[in-house]
Amino acid sequence: MSSTSRVVCSSYVGLAHGTLAHDEPEPGPADVDEENLLTPRPGPYTPHEAFISNFDWDEDDLVFSAYTSLQQPIQPSNENQNQNYREHVTAASRPTRVDERTALLPRLSEESEETSAAITSRHSAVSIPTKSDVIGQSTFNQTLFNATGLLLGIGMLSEPLAFSYAGWVLGTLLIILYGSITCYTAKFLAGIVLSDPRVRSYADIGHKAFGARSVPLVNFLFCFETFSVGVVLVTLYADSLNAIVFTVSPNTYKLLGLVILIPTVFLPLPLLSYASLLGIVSTVFLIIVVFVDGLSKFDAPGSLWSPARTSFSFCNLEELGLAFGLFMAGFGAHAALPSLARDMAEPHRFNEAMNYSFSFATTVYALIGIVGYLMFGNDVNDEISQNLLQVPGYSPALNKLVLWMLVLTPLTKFALSTRPLNIALEALFGIDGNTSDDVFEADQKSSVILARNLNRSLKRVLVACERITFVCLTVAVSILVPNFGSIMAILGSFSVFALCVIGPIAAKMSLERKVTAVDITILISSVVMALWGTAAAFLSTTR
């Protein structure tokens, strides 16, 4: 080849980017911007060495934290490597023939190339052979029990009302459809968490799929959902107590409940955890009592032997919109499901656990909805528990017992259910108690100790003010919006649809870079039902 056919190109930057430099001077070793290199400098290193060192292993949390760029260059560690490094850079700086093969970098293994490609793409699943591969602790049965406990809750109380709004045909179709869709999205969210050790929460999934701008929206939805759950618990407590002792109004019971609710928000987490067991027992006991009452009475109303008047279809569009939210409210557990997948000893069986869990929850919701609708028909209350004491012929002792459990369960679960929001608000305001003492000087001067004590005391006061204010706000909203069904409809239509269906499907499309007919159908229909249900729910609060 003649000299005129030769071109001068940058041996590192030019070839890496596929560009030719005809007249520009060649960069020497000192001219290369080390910080912007997309690939580490050549040298003896093992595969994955370029990024394993950038993660900190936390033995307590079993998570990784990225502190530095994943594109840091590897520097030679001894004199022999320094000599190889200089020789390679010198050779790389001379003009290179187009038809000449130059070994710019040590050849990586196929596994390394695949891993590096996954890291450089925000939409790729990260596969890092690190300690995140440590097997979790929860067995299959434990995961199944925890997931079922998360799904079964107070949303069950309004299932008969949802059937009365939607009718038999649409009601049956909606509850089966919602159970199937939320199971589908739950498995996808867990797949993202298991494929990327840096993803720990729902907010991390949003950041991975849509970037940092999505985090405030996700946090707002979680805060709104948690606050709504607090309002629902206050309403349930007051309505259940009013059904037992009806001489006092529900709003008065809500104000009196502040005496119990405020101290509970300061209790430690181990004590609050017992509330979950009480909630599960109350749920199971309520199901048993409803069946016993329905079978023990032979004449309407409130009898399974002589069903009440029901409808096959919905009466009006507003009630149908309310049914959307009421049915969906029972499946809002996606915030905690990814963590269950992370802690599973056999994560490959998580999808199987979700199939069993969502199938069981859907069956229970459908049964309680169908039985309650048959017993009380279109006259069913917002909470089926309210009908149990209003209809004569049932066992008063049995029904009062289940109602007392529904009084105690909200009071004990309030602090545990709203704890994530309190922690988030305290972190937002900078008053959380997890601030490290490293911000103070290491010496033990009296002024430093005094400043630390004052800072801690001030934080405790501010935390107390924040939690007390939060409890008062939930009670105030519960008084302003006393309708249990309307609050549950808002919770289901606005928060649960967004977090459990719309968000996961949109993330799936973003990460996989493709749109399927099933996903786009689910997304469009979910957006329509969410908007429809939210509008109907807010309209119902004005009456």
Coordinates of C-alpha atoms in Angstrom, one line a residue:
M1 CA 0.0 0.0 0.0
S2 CA 1.4 3.4 -0.9
S3 CA 2.0 6.2 1.5
T4 CA -0.9 8.2 0.0
S5 CA -3.3 5.5 1.0
R6 CA -2.4 5.7 4.6
V7 CA -4.5 7.7 7.0
V8 CA -3.7 8.8 10.5
C9 CA -6.2 8.0 13.1
S10 CA -6.4 8.1 16.8
S11 CA -5.4 4.7 18.0
Y12 CA -7.7 4.9 21.1
V13 CA -10.4 7.5 20.6
G14 CA -10.7 7.5 16.9
L15 CA -11.1 3.7 16.4
A16 CA -13.3 3.4 19.4
H17 CA -15.8 5.8 18.0
G18 CA -15.4 4.9 14.3
T19 CA -14.0 8.4 13.2
L20 CA -10.9 9.4 11.2
A21 CA -8.7 12.4 12.0
H22 CA -6.8 13.5 8.9
D23 CA -5.1 16.8 10.0
E24 CA -5.4 16.9 13.7
P25 CA -2.4 16.2 15.8
E26 CA -2.2 12.9 17.6
P27 CA -2.9 12.9 21.3
G28 CA 0.0 11.6 23.3
P29 CA -0.3 9.7 26.6
A30 CA -0.5 12.9 28.6
D31 CA -3.3 14.3 26.4
V32 CA -5.8 11.5 26.9
D33 CA -8.7 12.4 29.2
E34 CA -8.6 9.5 31.7
E35 CA -11.9 10.4 33.3
N36 CA -13.9 10.1 30.1
L37 CA -12.6 6.8 28.8
L38 CA -15.4 4.4 28.1
T39 CA -13.1 1.5 28.5
P40 CA -10.3 1.0 31.1
R41 CA -6.7 1.3 30.1
P42 CA -5.1 -2.0 29.1
G43 CA -3.3 -3.9 31.7
P44 CA -3.3 -7.3 33.5
Y45 CA -6.7 -7.5 35.1
T46 CA -9.4 -10.1 35.6
P47 CA -12.9 -10.0 34.1
H48 CA -15.4 -7.8 36.0
E49 CA -12.6 -6.1 37.9
A50 CA -13.5 -2.8 36.4
F51 CA -16.9 -2.6 38.2
I52 CA -16.8 -5.0 41.2
S53 CA -14.7 -2.6 43.2
N54 CA -17.2 0.2 42.7
F55 CA -19.8 -1.4 45.0
D56 CA -20.0 -1.6 48.7
W57 CA -21.2 -4.8 50.3
D58 CA -23.5 -4.2 53.3
E59 CA -23.7 -7.3 55.4
D60 CA -26.9 -6.1 57.2
D61 CA -29.0 -5.0 54.3
L62 CA -27.7 -7.3 51.6
V63 CA -27.7 -4.4 49.1
F64 CA -25.2 -2.6 47.0
S65 CA -24.5 1.1 46.8
A66 CA -22.8 2.7 43.8
Y67 CA -20.5 5.4 45.0
T68 CA -18.3 6.0 42.0
S69 CA -18.6 5.9 38.3
L70 CA -18.7 2.5 36.6
Q71 CA -16.2 3.8 34.1
Q72 CA -13.2 4.4 36.2
P73 CA -9.9 3.4 34.6
I74 CA -7.7 0.7 36.1
Q75 CA -4.3 1.9 37.1
P76 CA -1.2 -0.4 37.0
S77 CA -0.4 -1.7 40.4
N78 CA 3.3 -2.6 40.1
E79 CA 6.5 -1.8 38.1
N80 CA 6.1 -4.5 35.5
Q81 CA 2.5 -3.4 34.8
N82 CA 3.8 0.2 34.5
Q83 CA 6.4 -0.8 31.9
N84 CA 3.7 -2.7 29.9
Y85 CA 1.4 0.2 30.2
R86 CA 4.0 2.7 28.9
E87 CA 5.0 0.4 26.0
H88 CA 1.4 -0.1 25.0
V89 CA 0.6 3.6 25.1
T90 CA 3.7 4.4 23.1
A91 CA 2.8 1.9 20.4
A92 CA -0.7 3.2 20.4
S93 CA 0.4 6.8 19.7
R94 CA 2.1 6.2 16.3
P95 CA 0.1 6.5 13.0
T96 CA -1.8 3.3 12.2
R97 CA -2.5 1.8 8.8
V98 CA -6.1 1.2 7.9
D99 CA -5.4 -2.4 7.1
E100 CA -3.3 -3.0 10.2
R101 CA -4.6 -4.8 13.2
T102 CA -3.7 -3.2 16.5
A103 CA -4.5 -4.8 19.8
L104 CA -5.8 -1.7 21.6
L105 CA -7.1 -3.6 24.6
P106 CA -6.7 -7.1 26.1
R107 CA -9.4 -9.3 24.7
L108 CA -12.2 -9.7 27.1
S109 CA -14.1 -12.9 27.5
E110 CA -17.5 -13.3 26.1
E111 CA -19.0 -13.1 29.7
S112 CA -17.2 -9.8 30.3
E113 CA -18.3 -8.2 27.1
E114 CA -21.9 -9.1 27.8
T115 CA -21.7 -7.7 31.3
S116 CA -20.0 -4.5 30.2
A117 CA -22.7 -4.0 27.6
A118 CA -25.4 -4.5 30.2
I119 CA -23.8 -1.9 32.5
T120 CA -23.6 0.8 29.8
S121 CA -27.3 0.5 28.9
R122 CA -29.8 1.9 31.4
H123 CA -32.5 -0.4 30.0
S124 CA -30.5 -3.6 30.3
A125 CA -30.7 -6.0 33.2
V126 CA -27.4 -5.9 35.2
S127 CA -25.7 -9.2 35.8
I128 CA -23.0 -8.8 38.3
P129 CA -21.4 -11.9 39.8
T130 CA -21.2 -10.4 43.3
K131 CA -22.5 -11.1 46.8
S132 CA -26.0 -10.1 45.8
D133 CA -26.3 -13.7 44.6
V134 CA -26.4 -14.8 48.2
I135 CA -29.6 -16.8 48.7
G136 CA -32.3 -15.2 50.8
Q137 CA -33.8 -16.6 54.0
S138 CA -37.5 -17.0 53.3
T139 CA -38.8 -20.4 52.2
F140 CA -41.5 -20.8 49.6
N141 CA -44.2 -21.3 52.2
Q142 CA -43.1 -18.2 54.1
T143 CA -43.1 -16.1 51.0
L144 CA -46.6 -17.4 50.1
F145 CA -47.9 -16.6 53.5
N146 CA -46.5 -13.1 53.6
A147 CA -47.8 -12.3 50.1
T148 CA -51.2 -13.5 51.0
G149 CA -51.2 -11.6 54.2
L150 CA -50.4 -8.4 52.3
L151 CA -53.2 -8.9 49.8
L152 CA -56.0 -9.8 52.2
G153 CA -57.0 -6.8 54.2
I154 CA -59.7 -4.2 54.8
G155 CA -60.5 -4.0 51.1
M156 CA -62.5 -7.2 51.5
L157 CA -65.2 -5.3 53.5
S158 CA -66.3 -3.3 50.5
E159 CA -66.4 -6.2 48.0
P160 CA -70.2 -6.7 48.3
L161 CA -70.7 -3.0 47.7
A162 CA -68.6 -3.3 44.6
F163 CA -70.8 -6.1 43.3
S164 CA -73.9 -4.1 44.0
Y165 CA -72.5 -1.2 41.9
A166 CA -71.3 -3.4 39.0
G167 CA -73.8 -6.1 38.9
W168 CA -73.2 -9.9 38.6
V169 CA -71.8 -9.9 35.1
L170 CA -69.3 -7.1 35.2
G171 CA -68.5 -7.6 38.9
T172 CA -67.4 -11.2 38.3
L173 CA -65.4 -10.2 35.2
L174 CA -63.7 -7.3 36.9
I175 CA -62.5 -9.1 40.0
I176 CA -61.0 -11.9 38.0
L177 CA -59.5 -9.5 35.5
Y178 CA -57.9 -7.3 38.2
G179 CA -56.5 -10.3 40.0
S180 CA -54.9 -11.7 36.9
I181 CA -53.5 -8.3 35.8
T182 CA -52.0 -7.4 39.2
C183 CA -50.4 -10.9 39.4
Y184 CA -48.9 -10.4 36.0
T185 CA -47.4 -7.0 37.0
A186 CA -46.2 -8.2 40.3
K187 CA -44.1 -11.0 38.7
F188 CA -42.6 -8.4 36.3
L189 CA -41.6 -6.1 39.1
A190 CA -40.0 -9.0 41.0
G191 CA -38.1 -9.9 37.8
I192 CA -36.5 -6.5 37.7
V193 CA -35.4 -6.6 41.3
L194 CA -33.9 -10.1 40.9
S195 CA -32.0 -9.2 37.8
D196 CA -30.4 -6.1 39.2
P197 CA -28.8 -6.2 42.6
R198 CA -28.8 -2.4 42.8
V199 CA -32.6 -2.2 42.6
R200 CA -34.1 -2.5 46.1
S201 CA -37.5 -0.8 46.0
Y202 CA -40.4 0.4 43.7
A203 CA -38.8 3.8 43.5
D204 CA -35.5 2.2 42.2
I205 CA -37.5 0.4 39.6
G206 CA -39.0 3.8 38.5
H207 CA -35.5 5.3 38.4
K208 CA -34.2 2.4 36.3
A209 CA -37.1 2.6 33.8
F210 CA -37.7 6.4 33.5
G211 CA -34.8 8.1 35.1
A212 CA -34.4 10.3 38.2
R213 CA -37.4 12.5 37.2
S214 CA -39.8 9.7 38.0
V215 CA -38.8 9.4 41.6
P216 CA -40.8 12.4 42.9
L217 CA -44.0 11.1 41.2
V218 CA -43.5 7.6 42.6
N219 CA -42.9 9.0 46.1
F220 CA -46.0 11.2 45.8
L221 CA -48.1 8.2 44.9
F222 CA -46.8 6.1 47.7
C223 CA -47.4 9.0 50.2
F224 CA -50.9 9.5 48.9
E225 CA -51.7 5.7 49.2
T226 CA -50.3 5.5 52.7
F227 CA -52.2 8.6 53.9
S228 CA -55.4 7.2 52.3
V229 CA -54.9 3.9 54.2
G230 CA -54.6 5.8 57.4
V231 CA -57.8 7.6 56.7
V232 CA -59.6 4.3 55.9
L233 CA -58.4 2.8 59.2
V234 CA -59.7 5.7 61.2
T235 CA -63.1 5.5 59.4
L236 CA -63.3 1.7 59.9
Y237 CA -62.6 2.0 63.6
A238 CA -65.2 4.7 64.2
D239 CA -67.9 3.0 62.1
S240 CA -67.4 -0.3 63.8
L241 CA -67.5 1.2 67.3
N242 CA -70.6 3.2 66.4
A243 CA -72.3 0.0 65.2
I244 CA -71.8 -1.5 68.7
V245 CA -72.4 1.6 70.8
F246 CA -74.5 3.8 68.6
T247 CA -75.2 6.5 71.3
V248 CA -72.1 8.4 70.2
S249 CA -71.5 9.6 66.7
P250 CA -68.7 8.3 64.5
N251 CA -67.0 11.7 64.4
T252 CA -66.9 11.8 68.2
Y253 CA -65.3 8.4 68.2
K254 CA -62.7 9.6 65.7
L255 CA -61.7 12.5 68.0
L256 CA -61.6 10.2 71.0
G257 CA -59.4 7.9 69.0
L258 CA -56.6 10.4 69.0
V259 CA -55.9 9.4 72.6
I260 CA -55.0 5.9 71.4
L261 CA -53.6 6.6 67.9
I262 CA -51.0 9.3 68.9
P263 CA -49.1 7.1 71.5
T264 CA -49.0 4.2 69.0
V265 CA -47.0 6.1 66.4
F266 CA -44.1 6.3 68.9
L267 CA -44.0 2.6 69.7
P268 CA -41.0 0.5 68.4
L269 CA -41.4 -1.6 65.3
P270 CA -41.3 -5.1 67.1
L271 CA -44.4 -4.2 69.1
L272 CA -46.2 -2.9 66.1
S273 CA -45.5 -6.1 64.1
Y274 CA -48.0 -8.0 66.3
A275 CA -50.8 -5.9 64.6
S276 CA -50.3 -7.9 61.4
L277 CA -51.2 -11.1 63.2
L278 CA -54.3 -9.5 64.6
G279 CA -55.3 -8.2 61.2
I280 CA -55.0 -11.7 59.6
V281 CA -57.1 -13.3 62.5
S282 CA -59.8 -10.6 62.1
T283 CA -60.0 -11.2 58.4
V284 CA -60.4 -14.9 58.7
F285 CA -62.8 -14.6 61.5
L286 CA -65.0 -12.1 59.6
I287 CA -65.2 -14.5 56.6
I288 CA -66.3 -17.3 58.9
V289 CA -68.9 -15.2 60.6
V290 CA -70.4 -14.0 57.3
F291 CA -70.9 -17.6 56.2
V292 CA -72.2 -18.7 59.5
D293 CA -74.8 -15.9 59.6
G294 CA -75.9 -16.5 56.0
L295 CA -76.4 -20.2 56.6
S296 CA -78.1 -19.8 60.0
K297 CA -80.9 -17.5 58.8
F298 CA -83.6 -18.9 56.4
D299 CA -85.5 -15.8 55.5
A300 CA -84.4 -12.6 53.8
P301 CA -82.7 -10.3 54.4
G302 CA -79.3 -11.6 55.3
S303 CA -79.9 -15.2 54.3
L304 CA -78.1 -17.4 51.8
W305 CA -81.2 -19.7 51.6
S306 CA -83.4 -16.8 50.6
P307 CA -81.2 -14.3 48.6
A308 CA -82.0 -10.6 48.5
R309 CA -82.9 -8.7 45.4
T310 CA -79.8 -8.2 43.1
S311 CA -79.0 -6.9 39.6
F312 CA -77.2 -8.5 36.7
S313 CA -75.9 -5.2 35.3
F314 CA -74.9 -1.8 36.7
C315 CA -77.4 1.0 37.3
N316 CA -75.4 4.1 36.2
L317 CA -72.0 5.1 35.0
E318 CA -71.0 6.7 38.3
E319 CA -71.6 3.6 40.3
L320 CA -69.7 1.6 37.7
G321 CA -66.7 3.9 38.1
L322 CA -66.9 3.4 41.9
A323 CA -66.8 -0.3 41.3
F324 CA -63.5 0.0 39.4
G325 CA -61.8 1.5 42.5
L326 CA -63.5 -0.8 45.0
F327 CA -62.4 -4.0 43.2
M328 CA -58.9 -2.7 42.6
A329 CA -58.3 -1.5 46.2
G330 CA -57.9 -5.1 47.4
F331 CA -54.9 -5.8 45.2
G332 CA -52.6 -2.9 46.2
A333 CA -49.6 -4.8 47.7
H334 CA -47.0 -4.2 45.0
A335 CA -44.8 -1.9 47.2
A336 CA -43.7 -4.8 49.4
L337 CA -43.8 -7.7 46.9
P338 CA -40.3 -7.0 45.3
S339 CA -38.7 -7.2 48.8
L340 CA -40.3 -10.6 49.3
A341 CA -38.7 -11.8 46.0
R342 CA -35.3 -10.5 47.1
D343 CA -35.5 -12.4 50.4
M344 CA -36.7 -15.7 48.9
A345 CA -34.4 -18.7 49.3
E346 CA -35.7 -20.0 45.9
P347 CA -36.3 -16.9 43.9
H348 CA -36.9 -18.9 40.8
R349 CA -40.2 -20.1 42.5
F350 CA -41.4 -16.5 43.2
N351 CA -43.8 -16.5 40.2
E352 CA -45.3 -19.8 41.4
A353 CA -45.8 -18.2 44.8
M354 CA -47.5 -15.2 43.2
N355 CA -49.8 -17.5 41.2
Y356 CA -51.0 -19.2 44.4
S357 CA -51.2 -16.0 46.4
F358 CA -53.2 -13.9 43.9
S359 CA -55.4 -16.9 43.0
F360 CA -56.3 -17.4 46.7
A361 CA -56.8 -13.6 47.3
T362 CA -59.0 -13.3 44.2
T363 CA -61.1 -16.3 45.3
V364 CA -61.6 -14.9 48.8
Y365 CA -62.5 -11.5 47.6
A366 CA -65.0 -13.0 45.1
L367 CA -66.5 -15.3 47.7
I368 CA -67.0 -12.6 50.3
G369 CA -68.4 -10.2 47.6
I370 CA -70.8 -12.8 46.2
V371 CA -72.0 -14.1 49.6
G372 CA -72.5 -10.5 50.9
Y373 CA -74.3 -9.4 47.8
L374 CA -76.6 -12.5 48.0
M375 CA -77.4 -11.8 51.6
F376 CA -78.0 -8.1 51.5
G377 CA -78.5 -7.3 47.8
N378 CA -78.5 -3.7 46.8
D379 CA -79.1 -2.6 50.4
V380 CA -75.6 -3.6 51.4
N381 CA -73.6 -1.0 53.4
D382 CA -70.1 0.4 52.6
E383 CA -68.8 -2.2 55.1
I384 CA -70.5 -5.5 55.2
S385 CA -69.7 -5.7 58.9
Q386 CA -72.3 -2.9 59.4
N387 CA -75.1 -5.1 58.2
L388 CA -74.3 -7.9 60.7
L389 CA -75.8 -6.0 63.7
Q390 CA -78.6 -4.3 61.7
V391 CA -80.3 -7.5 60.6
P392 CA -82.2 -9.4 63.3
G393 CA -81.8 -13.2 63.6
Y394 CA -78.1 -13.5 63.9
S395 CA -76.1 -14.4 67.0
P396 CA -75.5 -11.0 68.7
A397 CA -72.4 -12.3 70.7
L398 CA -70.7 -13.6 67.5
N399 CA -71.3 -10.5 65.5
K400 CA -70.3 -8.2 68.3
L401 CA -67.0 -10.1 68.7
V402 CA -66.1 -9.7 65.0
L403 CA -67.0 -6.0 65.2
W404 CA -64.8 -5.5 68.3
M405 CA -62.0 -7.1 66.4
L406 CA -62.6 -4.6 63.6
V407 CA -62.4 -1.8 66.2
L408 CA -59.1 -3.0 67.6
T409 CA -57.5 -3.9 64.3
P410 CA -57.4 -0.4 62.8
L411 CA -56.2 1.1 66.1
T412 CA -53.3 -1.4 66.2
K413 CA -52.5 -1.3 62.5
F414 CA -52.6 2.5 62.1
A415 CA -49.0 3.1 63.3
L416 CA -47.6 0.2 61.4
S417 CA -49.4 1.0 58.1
T418 CA -48.4 4.7 58.2
R419 CA -44.9 4.2 59.5
P420 CA -43.3 4.4 56.0
L421 CA -44.9 7.8 55.3
N422 CA -43.7 9.1 58.7
I423 CA -40.2 8.0 58.0
A424 CA -40.3 9.5 54.5
L425 CA -41.5 12.9 55.9
E426 CA -38.9 12.9 58.6
A427 CA -36.1 12.2 56.1
L428 CA -37.5 14.9 53.8
F429 CA -37.5 17.5 56.6
G430 CA -34.1 16.3 57.8
I431 CA -35.3 15.4 61.3
D432 CA -34.9 11.6 61.1
G433 CA -33.0 10.0 63.8
N434 CA -30.6 8.2 61.6
T435 CA -28.1 11.1 61.1
S436 CA -24.6 10.0 61.8
D437 CA -22.6 11.6 64.6
D438 CA -19.7 11.9 62.2
V439 CA -20.9 15.4 61.3
F440 CA -19.5 16.5 64.7
E441 CA -15.9 16.8 65.5
A442 CA -14.1 13.8 66.8
D443 CA -12.8 15.5 70.0
Q444 CA -14.9 15.4 73.1
K445 CA -15.0 19.1 73.9
S446 CA -18.0 20.2 76.0
S447 CA -19.2 22.5 73.3
V448 CA -19.3 19.7 70.7
I449 CA -21.1 17.4 73.2
L450 CA -23.6 20.1 74.0
A451 CA -24.3 20.8 70.3
R452 CA -24.9 17.2 69.7
N453 CA -27.3 16.8 72.6
L454 CA -29.2 19.9 71.5
N455 CA -29.4 18.6 68.0
R456 CA -30.8 15.3 69.1
S457 CA -33.3 16.9 71.5
L458 CA -34.5 19.3 68.8
K459 CA -34.9 16.4 66.4
R460 CA -37.0 14.4 68.9
V461 CA -39.3 17.4 69.4
L462 CA -39.7 17.9 65.7
V463 CA -40.4 14.2 65.1
A464 CA -43.0 14.3 67.8
C465 CA -44.6 17.3 66.2
E466 CA -44.6 15.8 62.8
R467 CA -46.2 12.5 63.9
I468 CA -48.8 14.2 66.0
T469 CA -49.7 16.5 63.2
F470 CA -49.9 13.5 60.8
V471 CA -52.4 11.7 63.0
C472 CA -54.5 14.8 63.4
L473 CA -54.6 15.3 59.6
T474 CA -55.8 11.8 59.0
V475 CA -58.6 12.1 61.6
A476 CA -59.6 15.5 60.1
V477 CA -59.8 14.1 56.5
S478 CA -61.8 11.1 57.9
I479 CA -64.3 13.5 59.4
L480 CA -64.5 15.6 56.2
V481 CA -64.9 12.5 54.0
P482 CA -66.8 10.0 56.3
N483 CA -67.9 7.6 53.5
F484 CA -65.8 4.4 53.7
G485 CA -66.7 3.4 50.2
S486 CA -65.7 6.7 48.7
I487 CA -62.3 6.6 50.3
M488 CA -61.7 3.0 49.2
A489 CA -62.8 3.9 45.7
I490 CA -60.3 6.9 45.6
L491 CA -57.6 4.6 46.9
G492 CA -58.2 2.0 44.3
S493 CA -58.8 4.2 41.3
F494 CA -56.0 6.6 41.8
S495 CA -53.2 5.0 43.8
V496 CA -53.5 1.3 43.2
F497 CA -54.2 1.6 39.5
A498 CA -51.2 3.8 39.1
L499 CA -48.8 1.8 41.2
C500 CA -49.9 -1.7 40.5
V501 CA -50.9 -1.6 36.8
I502 CA -50.1 1.6 34.9
G503 CA -46.6 2.1 36.4
P504 CA -45.4 -1.6 35.9
I505 CA -46.7 -1.8 32.4
A506 CA -45.1 1.5 31.4
A507 CA -41.8 0.3 33.0
K508 CA -42.0 -2.9 31.1
M509 CA -42.4 -1.1 27.8
S510 CA -39.5 1.2 28.6
L511 CA -37.1 -1.5 29.7
E512 CA -37.8 -4.0 27.0
R513 CA -38.0 -1.4 24.3
K514 CA -41.0 -3.1 22.7
V515 CA -44.8 -2.8 22.8
T516 CA -47.0 -5.9 22.7
A517 CA -50.8 -5.9 22.0
V518 CA -51.5 -7.3 25.5
D519 CA -49.5 -4.6 27.3
I520 CA -50.9 -1.7 25.3
T521 CA -54.5 -3.0 25.8
I522 CA -53.9 -3.3 29.6
L523 CA -52.3 0.1 29.7
I524 CA -55.0 2.0 27.8
S525 CA -57.9 0.3 29.5
S526 CA -56.3 0.8 32.9
V527 CA -55.8 4.5 32.3
V528 CA -59.5 4.9 31.2
M529 CA -60.8 3.0 34.3
A530 CA -58.5 4.9 36.6
L531 CA -59.6 8.3 35.4
W532 CA -63.3 7.2 35.3
G533 CA -63.1 5.7 38.8
T534 CA -61.2 8.6 40.3
A535 CA -63.7 11.1 38.9
A536 CA -66.7 9.1 40.2
A537 CA -65.1 8.7 43.6
F538 CA -64.5 12.4 44.1
L539 CA -68.0 13.1 42.9
S540 CA -69.4 10.7 45.5
T541 CA -67.7 12.7 48.3
T542 CA -69.7 15.8 47.4
R543 CA -73.0 14.2 48.2

